[in-house]
Tab-separated table of C-alpha atoms in Angstrom:
chain	number	residue	atom	x	y	z
D	1	ILE	CA	0.000	0.000	0.000
D	2	VAL	CA	2.677	2.460	1.068
D	3	LEU	CA	4.893	1.631	-1.915
D	4	GLY	CA	1.910	2.110	-4.239
D	5	VAL	CA	1.288	5.573	-2.801
D	6	LEU	CA	4.976	6.372	-3.217
D	7	ILE	CA	4.881	5.334	-6.876
D	8	LYS	CA	1.941	7.649	-7.534
D	9	SER	CA	3.500	10.527	-5.604
D	10	VAL	CA	6.727	10.508	-7.610
D	11	ASP	CA	4.842	9.996	-10.876
D	12	VAL	CA	6.776	7.010	-12.231
D	13	THR	CA	5.549	3.684	-13.507
D	14	GLY	CA	5.720	0.533	-11.421
D	15	ASN	CA	8.523	-0.819	-13.609
D	16	GLU	CA	10.576	2.358	-13.222
D	17	PHE	CA	10.078	2.292	-9.474
D	18	LYS	CA	10.983	-1.392	-9.301
D	19	LEU	CA	14.155	-0.687	-11.284
D	20	LEU	CA	15.018	2.153	-8.900
D	21	VAL	CA	14.496	-0.050	-5.822
D	22	ASN	CA	16.408	-2.977	-7.325
D	23	LYS	CA	19.440	-0.900	-8.347
D	24	THR	CA	19.962	1.252	-5.273
D	25	SER	CA	22.924	0.335	-3.080
D	26	ASP	CA	20.945	1.206	0.053
D	27	MET	CA	18.533	-1.404	1.362
D	28	ILE	CA	14.861	-0.462	1.472
D	29	TRP	CA	12.938	-2.312	4.170
D	30	SER	CA	9.612	-2.645	5.930
D	31	LEU	CA	8.693	-4.312	9.207
D	32	ASP	CA	5.354	-5.380	10.613
D	33	GLN	CA	4.293	-4.412	14.115
D	34	GLY	CA	5.981	-7.531	15.542
D	35	LEU	CA	9.283	-6.365	13.995
D	36	ARG	CA	9.228	-9.169	11.447
D	37	ILE	CA	10.731	-8.264	8.101
D	38	SER	CA	7.964	-7.901	5.534
D	39	TYR	CA	10.096	-6.516	2.685
D	40	VAL	CA	13.755	-5.947	1.865
D	41	SER	CA	15.200	-4.801	-1.437
D	42	PRO	CA	17.709	-6.961	-3.326
D	43	SER	CA	20.624	-4.900	-1.972
D	44	ILE	CA	20.328	-6.967	1.222
D	45	MET	CA	22.673	-9.409	-0.536
D	46	SER	CA	25.492	-6.889	-0.916
D	47	ILE	CA	25.037	-5.448	2.579
D	48	PHE	CA	24.156	-8.468	4.718
D	49	GLY	CA	24.885	-11.487	2.498
D	50	TYR	CA	21.288	-12.777	2.578
D	51	GLU	CA	18.913	-13.409	-0.287
D	52	GLN	CA	15.601	-11.554	0.070
D	53	GLN	CA	13.575	-14.724	0.674
D	54	GLU	CA	15.938	-15.810	3.475
D	55	VAL	CA	14.930	-12.909	5.728
D	56	ILE	CA	11.382	-11.996	4.718
D	57	GLY	CA	9.156	-13.173	7.560
D	58	SER	CA	12.036	-13.437	10.040
D	59	HIS	CA	12.417	-11.243	13.103
D	60	LEU	CA	14.675	-8.200	12.907
D	61	SER	CA	16.931	-9.823	15.527
D	62	THR	CA	18.273	-11.921	12.620
D	63	LEU	CA	20.219	-8.798	11.626
D	64	LEU	CA	20.752	-7.068	14.983
D	65	GLY	CA	22.307	-8.207	18.257
D	66	ASP	CA	20.543	-7.844	21.621
D	67	LYS	CA	21.969	-4.420	22.488
D	68	GLU	CA	21.341	-3.128	18.988
D	69	MET	CA	17.752	-4.448	19.079
D	70	ALA	CA	17.150	-2.555	22.324
D	71	ASP	CA	18.594	0.627	20.775
D	72	PHE	CA	16.471	0.151	17.649
D	73	LYS	CA	13.282	-0.374	19.661
D	74	ASN	CA	14.119	2.820	21.509
D	75	ALA	CA	14.488	4.675	18.204
D	76	LEU	CA	11.094	3.368	17.076
D	77	GLN	CA	9.429	5.494	19.759
D	78	SER	CA	9.761	8.478	17.420
D	79	HIS	CA	7.559	8.821	14.356
D	80	THR	CA	10.659	9.275	12.189
D	81	PHE	CA	14.089	8.123	13.249
D	82	CYS	CA	17.673	7.842	12.157
D	83	CYS	CA	20.364	5.988	14.050
D	84	GLU	CA	23.736	4.345	13.581
D	85	THR	CA	24.247	0.846	14.920
D	86	LYS	CA	26.137	-2.386	14.448
D	87	ALA	CA	24.492	-5.240	12.578
D	88	LEU	CA	25.295	-8.865	11.796
D	89	ARG	CA	25.987	-10.228	8.349
D	90	LYS	CA	24.960	-13.738	7.406
D	91	ASP	CA	28.537	-14.886	8.105
D	92	ARG	CA	28.116	-13.403	11.656
D	93	THR	CA	30.648	-10.620	11.097
D	94	PHE	CA	29.728	-7.100	12.178
D	95	LEU	CA	29.114	-4.091	10.006
D	96	TYR	CA	28.054	-0.551	10.807
D	97	ILE	CA	24.793	0.693	9.365
D	98	GLU	CA	22.743	3.846	9.365
D	99	VAL	CA	19.040	3.122	9.685
D	100	SER	CA	16.468	5.754	8.859
D	101	GLY	CA	12.775	5.177	8.780
D	102	GLU	CA	9.337	6.067	9.941
D	103	ARG	CA	6.292	4.567	11.561
D	104	VAL	CA	3.361	4.183	9.172
D	105	THR	CA	-0.218	3.104	9.521
D	106	GLY	CA	-1.617	1.084	6.655
D	107	ALA	CA	-4.699	2.388	4.880
D	108	ALA	CA	-6.436	-1.000	4.882
D	109	ASP	CA	-6.014	-1.579	8.608
D	110	SER	CA	-4.805	0.260	11.661
D	111	ARG	CA	-1.731	-1.860	12.316
D	112	ILE	CA	1.490	0.010	12.849
D	113	CYS	CA	4.451	-0.928	10.721
D	114	TYR	CA	7.782	0.626	9.915
D	115	GLN	CA	9.618	1.328	6.716
D	116	GLY	CA	12.889	2.913	5.792
D	117	VAL	CA	16.364	2.605	4.386
D	118	VAL	CA	19.588	0.987	5.609
D	119	ARG	CA	22.986	2.249	4.462
D	120	ASP	CA	26.275	0.423	5.052
D	121	ILE	CA	28.585	2.944	6.742
D	122	SER	CA	31.361	0.502	7.642
D	123	ASP	CA	33.872	2.243	5.365
D	124	SER	CA	33.227	5.661	6.886
D	125	LYS	CA	33.395	4.197	10.407
D	126	GLY	CA	36.744	2.654	9.484
D	127	LEU	CA	37.953	6.045	8.277
D	128	GLU	CA	36.759	7.627	11.530
D	129	LYS	CA	38.807	5.108	13.514
D	130	GLU	CA	41.817	5.706	11.278
D	131	ASN	CA	41.454	9.480	11.714
D	132	SER	CA	41.181	9.037	15.471
D	133	ALA	CA	44.361	6.938	15.518
D	134	LEU	CA	46.155	9.563	13.427
D	135	ARG	CA	44.986	12.329	15.786
D	136	ASP	CA	46.343	10.318	18.720
D	137	GLN	CA	49.685	9.886	16.935
D	138	LEU	CA	49.778	13.591	16.148
D	139	GLY	CA	49.101	14.414	19.806
D	140	LYS	CA	51.967	12.154	20.882
D	141	ALA	CA	54.281	13.696	18.295
D	142	GLU	CA	53.407	17.184	19.545
D	143	ARG	CA	54.118	16.122	23.138
D	144	TYR	CA	57.487	14.660	22.081
D	145	ARG	CA	58.271	17.874	20.188
D	146	SER	CA	57.474	19.919	23.302
D	147	ILE	CA	59.702	17.679	25.404
D	148	GLY	CA	62.480	18.045	22.802
D	149	GLU	CA	62.184	21.834	22.812
D	150	LEU	CA	62.239	21.902	26.621
D	151	SER	CA	65.298	19.642	26.658
D	152	GLY	CA	67.026	21.869	24.122
D	153	ARG	CA	66.398	24.979	26.218
D	154	MET	CA	67.647	23.204	29.342
D	155	VAL	CA	70.824	22.063	27.563
D	156	HIS	CA	71.414	25.594	26.282
D	157	ASP	CA	70.961	27.085	29.761
D	158	LEU	CA	73.218	24.441	31.286
D	159	ASN	CA	75.869	25.052	28.604
D	160	SER	CA	75.732	28.779	29.341
D	161	ILE	CA	76.449	28.079	32.998
D	162	LEU	CA	79.112	25.463	32.247
D	163	SER	CA	80.912	27.652	29.711
D	164	GLY	CA	81.535	30.158	32.460
D	165	ILE	CA	82.828	27.431	34.723
D	166	ALA	CA	84.941	25.920	31.914
D	167	THR	CA	86.605	29.218	30.926
D	168	TYR	CA	87.205	30.461	34.464
D	169	PRO	CA	90.018	27.904	35.132
D	170	GLU	CA	91.865	29.216	32.065
D	171	VAL	CA	91.685	32.723	33.523
D	172	LEU	CA	92.989	31.421	36.871
D	173	LEU	CA	95.835	29.556	35.187
D	174	MET	CA	97.059	32.836	33.688
D	175	GLU	CA	98.010	33.845	37.216
D	176	LYS	CA	101.770	33.322	37.554
D	177	ASN	CA	101.885	33.220	41.384
D	178	LEU	CA	99.715	30.110	41.920
D	179	ASP	CA	101.130	27.465	44.176
D	180	PRO	CA	101.701	24.107	42.383
D	181	LYS	CA	98.957	22.255	44.325
D	182	THR	CA	96.296	24.868	43.379
D	183	ARG	CA	97.534	24.899	39.782
D	184	GLN	CA	97.223	21.088	39.644
D	185	GLY	CA	93.617	21.276	40.952
D	186	ILE	CA	92.650	23.959	38.431
D	187	GLU	CA	94.205	21.957	35.587
D	188	MET	CA	92.141	18.970	36.688
D	189	ILE	CA	88.946	21.083	36.485
D	190	GLN	CA	89.944	22.306	33.076
């Protein structure tokens, strides 16, 4: 019903709309009020590794873990929602998805259902982690640079003090009337 209304509202034929749905990389979905999957577009294969018929009729928990299901149910409290979460592929590996959707009431009955779009954002999440790691490395490099600059200033200050101490024995040794024991001590300092 909802898809039929959408077709009419965008003024395209059923075949054009079907082509659009079948070729999009994002997954279009609908759930019944029991959170069972009533429709998924063919892109479920590229995102989750399932064929359409494998998940239609199954509970949403097929694709989401317990924590993610709780978060998703929380998001469903709004009429429209958008959230990022982890999901499970058919091979039980995780991926990051962005889910956006809305609550709809069918025209033929008053049951609540949900429909929306899922986008695989795993690549962008990976880039976020990489950027975070690079920011951490940059922070460490800046701290090391600061320590290096501080060390350099300390060495310079210490050299300034030591140069005075190192040249003073030469001045003392210019004195002709030094006793031999004092001269020997000053030469040792030098």
